[in-house]
Coordinates of C-alpha atoms and ligand atoms in Angstrom, one line a residue:
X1004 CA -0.5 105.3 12.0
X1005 CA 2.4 105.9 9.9
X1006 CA 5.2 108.5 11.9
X1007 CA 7.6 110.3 9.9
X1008 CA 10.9 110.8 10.6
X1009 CA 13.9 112.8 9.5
X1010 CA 16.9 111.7 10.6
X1011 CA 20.3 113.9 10.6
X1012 CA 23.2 112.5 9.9
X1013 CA 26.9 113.5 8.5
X1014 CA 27.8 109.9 7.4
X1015 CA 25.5 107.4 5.5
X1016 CA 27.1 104.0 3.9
X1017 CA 26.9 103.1 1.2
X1018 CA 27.4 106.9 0.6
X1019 CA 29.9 108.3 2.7
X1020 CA 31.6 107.0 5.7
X1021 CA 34.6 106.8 8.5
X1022 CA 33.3 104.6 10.8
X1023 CA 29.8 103.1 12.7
X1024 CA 27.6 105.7 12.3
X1025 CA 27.7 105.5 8.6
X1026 CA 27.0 101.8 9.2
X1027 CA 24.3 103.0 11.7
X1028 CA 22.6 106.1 9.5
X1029 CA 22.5 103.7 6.3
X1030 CA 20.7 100.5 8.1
X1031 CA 18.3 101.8 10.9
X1032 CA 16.1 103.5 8.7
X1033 CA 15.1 100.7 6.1
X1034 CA 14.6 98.5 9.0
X1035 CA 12.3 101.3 11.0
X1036 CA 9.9 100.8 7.7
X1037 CA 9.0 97.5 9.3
X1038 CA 7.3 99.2 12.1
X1039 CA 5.6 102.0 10.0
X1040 CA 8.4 104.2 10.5
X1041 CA 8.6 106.6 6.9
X1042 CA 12.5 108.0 7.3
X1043 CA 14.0 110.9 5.3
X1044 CA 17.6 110.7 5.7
X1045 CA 19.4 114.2 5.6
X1046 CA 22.7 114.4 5.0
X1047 CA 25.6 117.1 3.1
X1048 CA 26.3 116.5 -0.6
X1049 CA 29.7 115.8 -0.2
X1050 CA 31.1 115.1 -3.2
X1051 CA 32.0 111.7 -2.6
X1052 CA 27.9 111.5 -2.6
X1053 CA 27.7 113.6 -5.4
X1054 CA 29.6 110.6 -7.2
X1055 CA 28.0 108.0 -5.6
X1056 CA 25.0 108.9 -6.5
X1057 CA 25.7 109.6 -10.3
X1058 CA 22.9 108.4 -12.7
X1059 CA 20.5 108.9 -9.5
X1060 CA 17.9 111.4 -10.4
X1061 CA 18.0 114.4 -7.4
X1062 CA 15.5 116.7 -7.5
X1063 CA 15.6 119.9 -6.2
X1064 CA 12.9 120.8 -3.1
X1065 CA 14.1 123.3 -1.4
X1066 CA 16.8 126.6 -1.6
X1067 CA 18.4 129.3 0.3
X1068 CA 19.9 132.4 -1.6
X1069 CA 22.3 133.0 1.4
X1070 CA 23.2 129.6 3.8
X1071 CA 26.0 130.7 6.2
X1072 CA 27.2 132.5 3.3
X1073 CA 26.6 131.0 0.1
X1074 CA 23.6 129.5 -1.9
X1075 CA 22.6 126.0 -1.1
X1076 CA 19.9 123.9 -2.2
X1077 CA 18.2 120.8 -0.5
X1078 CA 18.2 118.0 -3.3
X1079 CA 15.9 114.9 -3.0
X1080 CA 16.5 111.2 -4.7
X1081 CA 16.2 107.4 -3.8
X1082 CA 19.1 105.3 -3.1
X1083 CA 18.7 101.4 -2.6
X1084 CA 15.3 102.5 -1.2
X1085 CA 16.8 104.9 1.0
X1086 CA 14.9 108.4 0.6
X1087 CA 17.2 110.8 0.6
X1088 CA 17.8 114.6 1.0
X1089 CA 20.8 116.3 0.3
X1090 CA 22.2 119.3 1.3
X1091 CA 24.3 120.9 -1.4
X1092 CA 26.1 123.9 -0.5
X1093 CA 29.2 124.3 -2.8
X1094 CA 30.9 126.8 0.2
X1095 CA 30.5 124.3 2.9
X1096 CA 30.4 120.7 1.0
X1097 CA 32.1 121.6 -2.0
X1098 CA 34.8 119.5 -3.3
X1099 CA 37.8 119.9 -0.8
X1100 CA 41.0 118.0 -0.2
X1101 CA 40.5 115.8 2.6
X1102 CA 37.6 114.1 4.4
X1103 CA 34.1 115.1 5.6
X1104 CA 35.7 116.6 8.7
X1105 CA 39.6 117.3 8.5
X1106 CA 41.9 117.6 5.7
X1107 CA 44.5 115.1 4.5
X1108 CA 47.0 115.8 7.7
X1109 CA 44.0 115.1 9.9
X1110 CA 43.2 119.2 10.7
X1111 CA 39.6 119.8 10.9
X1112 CA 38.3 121.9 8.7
X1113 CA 38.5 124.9 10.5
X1114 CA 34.8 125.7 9.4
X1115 CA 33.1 123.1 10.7
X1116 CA 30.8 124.7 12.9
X1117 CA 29.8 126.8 10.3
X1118 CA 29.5 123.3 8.0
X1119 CA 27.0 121.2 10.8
X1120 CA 25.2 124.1 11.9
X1121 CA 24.2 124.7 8.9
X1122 CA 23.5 120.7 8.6
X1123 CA 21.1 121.4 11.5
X1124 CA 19.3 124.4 10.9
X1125 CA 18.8 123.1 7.4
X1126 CA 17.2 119.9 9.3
X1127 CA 15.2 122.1 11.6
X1128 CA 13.5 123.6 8.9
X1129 CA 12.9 120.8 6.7
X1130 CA 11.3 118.9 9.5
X1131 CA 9.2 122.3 10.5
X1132 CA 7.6 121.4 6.8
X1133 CA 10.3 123.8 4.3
X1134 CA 9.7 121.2 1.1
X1135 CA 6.5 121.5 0.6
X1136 CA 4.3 118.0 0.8
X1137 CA 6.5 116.7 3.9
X1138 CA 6.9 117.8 7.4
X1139 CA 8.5 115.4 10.0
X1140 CA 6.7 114.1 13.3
X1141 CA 10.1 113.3 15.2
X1142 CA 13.3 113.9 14.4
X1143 CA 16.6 111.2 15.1
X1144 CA 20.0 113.6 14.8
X1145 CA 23.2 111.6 15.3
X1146 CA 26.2 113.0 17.1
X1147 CA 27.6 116.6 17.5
X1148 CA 27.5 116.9 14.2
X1149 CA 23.6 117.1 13.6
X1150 CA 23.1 118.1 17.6
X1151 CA 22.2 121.4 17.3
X1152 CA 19.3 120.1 15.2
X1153 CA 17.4 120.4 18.8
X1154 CA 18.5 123.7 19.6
X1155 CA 17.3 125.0 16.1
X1156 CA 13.7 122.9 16.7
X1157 CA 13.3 124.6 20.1
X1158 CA 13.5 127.9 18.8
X1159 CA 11.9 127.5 15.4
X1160 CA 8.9 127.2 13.8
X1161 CA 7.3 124.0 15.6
X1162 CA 9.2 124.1 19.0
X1163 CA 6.8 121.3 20.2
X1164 CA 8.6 118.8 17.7
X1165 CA 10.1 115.8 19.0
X1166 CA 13.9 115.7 18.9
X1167 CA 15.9 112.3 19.6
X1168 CA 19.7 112.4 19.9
X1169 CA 21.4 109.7 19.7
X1170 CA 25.7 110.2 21.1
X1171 CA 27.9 107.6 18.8
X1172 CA 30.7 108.7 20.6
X1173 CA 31.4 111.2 23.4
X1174 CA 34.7 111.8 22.7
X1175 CA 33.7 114.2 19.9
X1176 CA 31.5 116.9 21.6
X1177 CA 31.8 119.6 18.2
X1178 CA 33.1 122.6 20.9
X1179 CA 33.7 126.1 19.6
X1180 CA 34.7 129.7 20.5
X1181 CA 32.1 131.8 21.6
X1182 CA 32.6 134.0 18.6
X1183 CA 30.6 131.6 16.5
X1184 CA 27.6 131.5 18.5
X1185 CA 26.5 134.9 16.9
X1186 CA 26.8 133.0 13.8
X1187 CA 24.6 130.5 14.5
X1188 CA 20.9 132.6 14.1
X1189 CA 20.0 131.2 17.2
X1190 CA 18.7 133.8 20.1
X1191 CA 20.7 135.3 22.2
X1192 CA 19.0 133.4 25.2
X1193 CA 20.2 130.0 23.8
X1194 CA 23.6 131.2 25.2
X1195 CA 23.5 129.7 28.7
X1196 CA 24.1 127.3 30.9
X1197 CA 20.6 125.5 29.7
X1198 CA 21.4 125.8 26.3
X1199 CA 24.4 125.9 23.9
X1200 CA 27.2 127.5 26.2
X1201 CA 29.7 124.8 27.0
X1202 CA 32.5 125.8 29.1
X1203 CA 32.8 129.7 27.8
X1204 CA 32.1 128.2 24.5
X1205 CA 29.9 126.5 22.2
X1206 CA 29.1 122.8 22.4
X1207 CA 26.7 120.9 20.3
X1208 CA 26.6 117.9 21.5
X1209 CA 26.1 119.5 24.7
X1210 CA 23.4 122.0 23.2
X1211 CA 21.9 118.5 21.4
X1212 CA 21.7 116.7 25.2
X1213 CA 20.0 119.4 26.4
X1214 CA 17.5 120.0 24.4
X1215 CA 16.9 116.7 23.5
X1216 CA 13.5 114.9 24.2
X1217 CA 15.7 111.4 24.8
X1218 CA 19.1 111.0 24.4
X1219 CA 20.2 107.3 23.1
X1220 CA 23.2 106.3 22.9
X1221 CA 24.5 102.8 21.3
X1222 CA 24.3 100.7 24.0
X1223 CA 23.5 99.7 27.6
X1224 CA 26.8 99.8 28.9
X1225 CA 27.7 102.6 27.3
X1226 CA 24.3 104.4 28.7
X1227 CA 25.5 103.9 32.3
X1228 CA 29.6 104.7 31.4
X1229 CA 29.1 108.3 30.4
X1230 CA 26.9 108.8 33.6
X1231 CA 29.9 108.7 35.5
X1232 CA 33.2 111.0 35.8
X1233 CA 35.3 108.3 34.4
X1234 CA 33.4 108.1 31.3
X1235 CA 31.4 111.1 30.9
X1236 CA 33.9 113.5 29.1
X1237 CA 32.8 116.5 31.1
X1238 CA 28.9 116.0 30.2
X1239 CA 28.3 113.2 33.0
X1240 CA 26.9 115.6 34.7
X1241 CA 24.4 116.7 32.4
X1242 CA 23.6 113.7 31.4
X1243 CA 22.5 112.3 34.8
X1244 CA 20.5 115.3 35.4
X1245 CA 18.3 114.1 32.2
X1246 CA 17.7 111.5 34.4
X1247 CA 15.8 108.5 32.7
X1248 CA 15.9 110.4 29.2
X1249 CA 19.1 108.9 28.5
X1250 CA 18.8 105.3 27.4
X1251 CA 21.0 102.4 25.4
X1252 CA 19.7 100.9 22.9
X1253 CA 22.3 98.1 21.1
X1254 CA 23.4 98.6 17.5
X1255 CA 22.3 96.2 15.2
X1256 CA 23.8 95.4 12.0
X1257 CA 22.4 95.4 8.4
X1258 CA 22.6 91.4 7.8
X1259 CA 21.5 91.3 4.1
X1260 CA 25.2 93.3 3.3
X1261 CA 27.0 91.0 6.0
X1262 CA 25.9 87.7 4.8
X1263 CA 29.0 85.3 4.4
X1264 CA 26.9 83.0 2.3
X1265 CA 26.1 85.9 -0.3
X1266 CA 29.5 88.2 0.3
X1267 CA 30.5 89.1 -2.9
X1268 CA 33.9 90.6 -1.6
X1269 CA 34.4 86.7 -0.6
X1270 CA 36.4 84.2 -2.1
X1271 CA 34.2 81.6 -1.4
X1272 CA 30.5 81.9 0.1
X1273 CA 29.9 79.7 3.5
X1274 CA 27.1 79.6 6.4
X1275 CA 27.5 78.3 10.2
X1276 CA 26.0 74.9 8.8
X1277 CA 28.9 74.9 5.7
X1278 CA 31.9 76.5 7.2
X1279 CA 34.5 74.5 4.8
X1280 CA 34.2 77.9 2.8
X1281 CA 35.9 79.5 5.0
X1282 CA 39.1 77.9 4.2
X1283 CA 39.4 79.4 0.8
X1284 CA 38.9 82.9 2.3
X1285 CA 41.8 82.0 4.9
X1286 CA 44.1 81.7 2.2
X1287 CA 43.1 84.5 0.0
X1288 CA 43.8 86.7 3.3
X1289 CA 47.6 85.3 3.7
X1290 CA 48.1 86.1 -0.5
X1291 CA 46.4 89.8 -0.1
X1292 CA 48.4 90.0 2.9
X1293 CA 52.0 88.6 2.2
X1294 CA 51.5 85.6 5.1
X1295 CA 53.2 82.7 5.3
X1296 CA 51.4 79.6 5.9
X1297 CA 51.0 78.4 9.8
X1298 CA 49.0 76.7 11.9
X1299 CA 48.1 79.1 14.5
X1300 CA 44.9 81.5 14.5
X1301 CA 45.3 84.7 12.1
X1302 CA 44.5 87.6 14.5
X1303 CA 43.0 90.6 12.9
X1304 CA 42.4 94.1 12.9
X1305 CA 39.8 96.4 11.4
X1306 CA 40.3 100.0 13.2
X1307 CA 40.8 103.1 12.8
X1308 CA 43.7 104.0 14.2
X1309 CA 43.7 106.2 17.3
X1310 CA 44.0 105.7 21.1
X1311 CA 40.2 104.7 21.8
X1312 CA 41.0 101.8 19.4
X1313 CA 43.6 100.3 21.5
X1314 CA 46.2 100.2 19.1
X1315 CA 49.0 101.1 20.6
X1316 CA 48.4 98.2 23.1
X1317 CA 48.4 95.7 19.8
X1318 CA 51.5 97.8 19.3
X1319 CA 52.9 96.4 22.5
X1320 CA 51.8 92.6 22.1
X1321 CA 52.7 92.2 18.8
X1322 CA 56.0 90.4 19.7
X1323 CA 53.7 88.3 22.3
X1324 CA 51.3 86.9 20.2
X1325 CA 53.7 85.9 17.2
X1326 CA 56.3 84.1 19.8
X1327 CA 52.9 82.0 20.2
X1328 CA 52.5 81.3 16.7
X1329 CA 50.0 83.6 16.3
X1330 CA 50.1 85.8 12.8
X1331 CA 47.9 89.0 12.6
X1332 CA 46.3 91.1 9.8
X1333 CA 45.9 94.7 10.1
X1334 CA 43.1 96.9 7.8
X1335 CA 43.1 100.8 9.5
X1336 CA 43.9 104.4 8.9
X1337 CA 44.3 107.2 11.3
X1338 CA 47.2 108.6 13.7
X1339 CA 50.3 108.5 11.3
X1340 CA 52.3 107.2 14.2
X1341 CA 50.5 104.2 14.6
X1342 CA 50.7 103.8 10.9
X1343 CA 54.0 103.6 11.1
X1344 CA 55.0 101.5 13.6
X1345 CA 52.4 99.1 12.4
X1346 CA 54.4 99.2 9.0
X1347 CA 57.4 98.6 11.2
X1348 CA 56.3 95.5 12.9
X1349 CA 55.2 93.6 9.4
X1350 CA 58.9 94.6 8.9
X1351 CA 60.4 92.8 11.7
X1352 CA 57.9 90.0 11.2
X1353 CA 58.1 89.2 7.5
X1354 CA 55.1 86.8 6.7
X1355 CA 53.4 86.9 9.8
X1356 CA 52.4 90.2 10.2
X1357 CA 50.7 92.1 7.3
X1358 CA 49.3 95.8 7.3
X1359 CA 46.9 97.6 4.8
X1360 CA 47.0 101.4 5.6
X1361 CA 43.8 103.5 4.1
X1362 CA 40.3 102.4 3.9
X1363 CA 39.0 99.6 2.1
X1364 CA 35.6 98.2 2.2
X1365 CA 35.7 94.9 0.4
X1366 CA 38.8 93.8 2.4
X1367 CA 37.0 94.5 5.7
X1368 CA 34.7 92.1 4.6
X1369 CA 37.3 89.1 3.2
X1370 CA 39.6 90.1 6.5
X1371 CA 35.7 88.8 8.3
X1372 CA 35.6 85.8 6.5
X1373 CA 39.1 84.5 6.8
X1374 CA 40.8 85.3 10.0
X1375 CA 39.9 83.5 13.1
X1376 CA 39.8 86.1 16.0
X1377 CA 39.2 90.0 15.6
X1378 CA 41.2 91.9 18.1
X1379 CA 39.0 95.1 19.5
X1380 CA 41.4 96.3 22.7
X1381 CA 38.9 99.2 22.7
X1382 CA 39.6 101.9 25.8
X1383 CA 35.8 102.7 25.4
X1384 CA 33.8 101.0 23.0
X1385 CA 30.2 102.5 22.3
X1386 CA 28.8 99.8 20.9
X1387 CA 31.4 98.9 18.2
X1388 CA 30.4 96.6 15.1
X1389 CA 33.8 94.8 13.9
X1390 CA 33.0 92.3 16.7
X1391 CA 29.3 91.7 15.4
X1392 CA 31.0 91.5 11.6
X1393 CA 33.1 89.1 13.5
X1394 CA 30.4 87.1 15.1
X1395 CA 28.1 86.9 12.0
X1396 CA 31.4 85.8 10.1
X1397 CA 33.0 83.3 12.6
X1398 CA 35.4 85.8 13.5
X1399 CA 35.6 84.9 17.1
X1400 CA 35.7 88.5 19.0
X1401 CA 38.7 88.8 21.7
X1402 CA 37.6 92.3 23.0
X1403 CA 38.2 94.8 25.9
X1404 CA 34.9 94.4 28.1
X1405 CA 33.6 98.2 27.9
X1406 CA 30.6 99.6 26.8
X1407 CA 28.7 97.7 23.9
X1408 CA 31.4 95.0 23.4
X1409 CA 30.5 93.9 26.7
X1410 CA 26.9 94.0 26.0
X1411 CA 27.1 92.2 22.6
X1412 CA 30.0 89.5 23.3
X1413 CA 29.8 86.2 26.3
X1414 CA 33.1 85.6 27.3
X1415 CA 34.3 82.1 27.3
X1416 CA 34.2 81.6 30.8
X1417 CA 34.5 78.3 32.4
X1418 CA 30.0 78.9 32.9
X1419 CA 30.0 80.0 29.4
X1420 CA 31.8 77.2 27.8
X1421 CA 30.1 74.6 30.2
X1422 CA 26.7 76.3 28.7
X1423 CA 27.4 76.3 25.3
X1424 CA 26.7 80.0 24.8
X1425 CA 30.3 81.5 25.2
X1426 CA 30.9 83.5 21.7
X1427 CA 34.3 85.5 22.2
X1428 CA 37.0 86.6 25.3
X1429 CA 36.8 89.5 27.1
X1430 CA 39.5 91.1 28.8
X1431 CA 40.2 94.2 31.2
X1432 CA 40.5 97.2 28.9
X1433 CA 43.3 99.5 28.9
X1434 CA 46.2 97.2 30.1
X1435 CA 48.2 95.5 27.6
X1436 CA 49.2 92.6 30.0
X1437 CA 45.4 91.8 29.7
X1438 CA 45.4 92.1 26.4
X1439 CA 48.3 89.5 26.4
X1440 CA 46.6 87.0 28.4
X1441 CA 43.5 86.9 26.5
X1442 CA 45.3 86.5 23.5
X1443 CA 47.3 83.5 25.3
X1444 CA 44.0 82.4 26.1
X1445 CA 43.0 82.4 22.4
X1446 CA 45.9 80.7 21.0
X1447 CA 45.0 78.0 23.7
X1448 CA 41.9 77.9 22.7
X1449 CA 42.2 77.6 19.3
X1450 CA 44.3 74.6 19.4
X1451 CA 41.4 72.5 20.8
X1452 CA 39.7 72.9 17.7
X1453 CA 36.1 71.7 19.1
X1454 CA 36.1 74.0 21.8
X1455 CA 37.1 76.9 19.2
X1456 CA 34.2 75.2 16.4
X1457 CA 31.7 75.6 19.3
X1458 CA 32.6 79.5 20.4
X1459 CA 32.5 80.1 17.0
X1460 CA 29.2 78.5 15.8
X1461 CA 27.5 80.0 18.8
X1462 CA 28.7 83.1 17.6
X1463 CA 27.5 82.9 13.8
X1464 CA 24.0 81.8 15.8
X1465 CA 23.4 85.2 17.2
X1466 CA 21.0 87.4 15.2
X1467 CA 22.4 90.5 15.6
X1468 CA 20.2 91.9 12.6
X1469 CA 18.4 95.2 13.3
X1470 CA 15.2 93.9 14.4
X1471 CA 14.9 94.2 18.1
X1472 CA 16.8 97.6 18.3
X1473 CA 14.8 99.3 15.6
X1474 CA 11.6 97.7 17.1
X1475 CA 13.0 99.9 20.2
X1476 CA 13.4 102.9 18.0
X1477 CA 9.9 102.9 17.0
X1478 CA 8.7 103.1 20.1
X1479 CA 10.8 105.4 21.6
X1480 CA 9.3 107.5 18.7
X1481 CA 5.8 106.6 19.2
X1482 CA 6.1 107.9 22.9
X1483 CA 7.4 111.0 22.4
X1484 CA 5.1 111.5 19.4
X1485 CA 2.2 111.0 21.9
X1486 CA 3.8 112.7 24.8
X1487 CA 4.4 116.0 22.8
X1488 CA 0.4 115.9 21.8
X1489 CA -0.1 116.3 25.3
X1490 CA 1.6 119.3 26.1
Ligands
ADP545 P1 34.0 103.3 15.0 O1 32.7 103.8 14.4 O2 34.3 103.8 16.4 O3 35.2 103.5 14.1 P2 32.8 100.6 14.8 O4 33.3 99.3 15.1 O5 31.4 101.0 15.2 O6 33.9 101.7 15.2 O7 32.7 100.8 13.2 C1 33.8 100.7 12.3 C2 33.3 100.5 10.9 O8 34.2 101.0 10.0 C3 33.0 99.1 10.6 O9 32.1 99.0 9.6 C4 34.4 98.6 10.1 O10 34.4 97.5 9.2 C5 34.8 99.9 9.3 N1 36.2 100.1 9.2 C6 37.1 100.7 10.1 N2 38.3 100.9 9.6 C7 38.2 100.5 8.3 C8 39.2 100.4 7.2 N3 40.4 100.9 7.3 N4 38.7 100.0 6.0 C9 37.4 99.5 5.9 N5 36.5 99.5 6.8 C10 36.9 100.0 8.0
GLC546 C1 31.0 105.3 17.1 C2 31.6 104.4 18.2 C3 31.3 102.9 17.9 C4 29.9 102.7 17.4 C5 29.6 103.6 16.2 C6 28.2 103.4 15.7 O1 31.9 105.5 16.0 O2 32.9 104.6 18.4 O3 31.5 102.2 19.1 O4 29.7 101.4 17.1 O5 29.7 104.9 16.6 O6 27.2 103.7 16.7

């Protein structure tokens, strides 16, 4: 039997994105068709989706004469056989000048709440059966931002329906004044400890995990991490209480757009069997980048730039890893600061260090193809994709071991190597003398170029396509699906 599934998101690539879950909201449901999984993905009509969908046809299914106050509309279309619905509310998603969430200084919109509540309420009722011809069996809402989906469910029209949440990152929780909660349309019961009140406040990640059938987050790791005080964020407590409704399930990745033997964004096309490609791709990166020539690894980084990312630890080793004849590569946008003294170090190290500040798709992909090691000194990781870009593209991983980088990478231990099945270096996350030694430990191994050919094929052999995790998916889906017949 066919399910059908709405899933929630604020970010979808190719559409819209600022990190993993774009990666994550585009991917998972074309591979969910495999197991009879129909997905509708809804997401706001920014208008960087308005544009990238021009010349799509977007049919109106659905409207509101008075959306947290203004007209909207739900829109409908097909992207890259992706079914889509949009929400277009020109108060909320209108054209604005800044980014989904914040403006160009980085201050979130102050509306916000108002913005993914709506997102959610929208996705309640379109799941409940609003467009006529479709009603959902399960719904998948990703991150604070579509959270309150489940509190919007439970007290809607079908209360019964099965709501999955899936946390891509704790560290953003969406929490709010109390004044907005009378906003929200929700009853007045839903303020309490059991529902949407966080602190004095509203939370709707919070309200999301607990009213949640299951709660996934992106990986294993991660799943036990925010269990505990260290990495729970406040909600560790909560989130034991759900007890065995909280699971990991791994990221994959979407291995037809990462496929360094079809790349387009590549200089030259190579495979795990052919990797002589890769040398032309090598030295587009030092001409994009201003690097001299040198016979050490090029190191690189594909971030954004904040504290979680590590960066000011790469900050700190820069001087380390270039004394060792390393040179490095850095793609990211975020904290200004970091910005800056990132721009500063390419300074100080002409032709060994280059920085590209601001987002830029295609070079992600040619900065996968023709370095030799990605750096990910991640302070927590949820699951984290560069490093399975980097394994797919022979990018050898050196990565903090937390959450899903220590779940997707096999450190090149002394049992690994001996194995054969060692595909990156971890290291202790958080210190920057780690993150110095497993750096010394790359440049070492780097300059016995058959050890290094080995990590690195063994790497580019690891199918991290979406297959197994959406296969996991699709059943968590089926369960509930069967469980909430029963009730
Ligand atoms: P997070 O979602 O926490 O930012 P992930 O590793 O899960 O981390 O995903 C990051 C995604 O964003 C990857 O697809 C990566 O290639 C991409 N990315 C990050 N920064 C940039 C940038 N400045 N330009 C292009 N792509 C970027
Ligand atoms: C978040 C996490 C990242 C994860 C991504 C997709 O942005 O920070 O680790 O890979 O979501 O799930």
């Amino acid at each position: 039997m066919t399910l059908r599934l709405l899933s929630v998101t604020s970010e979808l690539h190719p559409l819209i994105k600022t990190g993993g879950l774009a990666d994550v909201a585009g991917a998972l449901p074309l591979a969910l068709a495999a197991h009879e999984v129909e997905v509708r993905s809804l997401l706001p009509a920014y208008p960087q989706v308005q544009r990238a969908l021009a010349g799509v046809r977007l049919r109106p299914v659905h409207s509101y004469k008075a959306l947290f106050g203004g007209p909207a509309r739900v829109l409908a279309g097909q992207h890259k056989g992706h079914d889509l619905l949009l929400l277009d509310s020109p108060s909320l998603f209108g054209a604005r000048d800044g980014g989904p969430y914040a403006d160009l200084a980085g201050q979130d919109w102050s509306d916000n709440w108002r913005r993914f509540a709506a997102l959610s309420a929208v996705a309640a009722d379109v799941a409940a059966g609003a467009i006529k011809g479709w009603s959902a069996d399960v719904v998948h809402a990703h991150d604070w931002q579509a959270a309150l989906t489940a509190a919007y469910v439970r007290h809607g029209r079908r209360p019964e329906l099965p709501v999955v949440v899936t946390i891509h990152n704790l560290a953003f929780q969406g929490r709010f004044d109390a004044t907005a909660f009378p906003e929200l349309g929700l009853p007045q019961s839903a303020f309490a400890v059991d529902g949407v009140e966080y602190y004095g406040g509203v939370g709707f990640l919070k309200a999301g995990l607990q009213y949640a059938d299951a709660v996934t987050t992106v990986s294993p790791s991660y799943a036990d991490e925010i269990r505990t005080p260290e990495g729970g964020m406040g909600l560790d407590g909560l989130l034991r209480a759900r007890g065995d409704a909280v699971l990991g399930i791994v990221n994959g990745i979407d291995t037809r757009e990462w496929d360094p033997s079809t790349d387009l964004a590549l200089a030259s096309p190579y495979s795990h069997r052919a990797l002589g490609g890769r040398t032309a791709n090598r030295r587009a990166l030092e001409k994009r980048f201003g690097l001299k020539r040198g016979r050490g690894p090029i190191f690189a980084v594909i971030s954004r730039l904040t504290w979680q990312k590590g960066i000011d630890l790469i900050l700190d080793s820069i001087d380390h890893l270039v004394g060792l004849g390393g040179r490095l590569v850095v793609l990211g946008s975020g904290d200004g600061a970091m910005e800056n003294a990132l721009l500063g170090a390419a300074t100080r190290h002409p032709g060994l260090i280059g920085v590209v500040t601001g987002y830029d798709e295609p070079l992600a992909h040619l900065m996968q193809a023709g370095a030799d090691a990605i750096l990910i000194p991640s302070r927590f990781e949820p699951c984290g994709l560069t490093q399975l870009y980097g394994l797919r593209y022979g990018t050898v991983p050196v990565a903090a071991r937390t959450g899903g980088l220590t779940d997707t990478i096999i450190d090149a231990n002394d049992a690994a190597l001996n194995a054969g099945c060692a595909t990156g270096l971890l290291h202790q996350p958080g210190s920057g003398d780690a993150l110095r030694q497993a750096i010394t430990r790359a440049i070492n191994l780097y300059a016995a170029p058959a050890i290094w050919q080995a990590i690195r094929r063994q790497g580019m052999r690891a199918d991290w396509g979406w297959e197994r995790s959406s296969a996991r998916y699709a059943a968590l889906y089926t369960d509930l699906v069967a469980r909430a017949a029963t009730r």
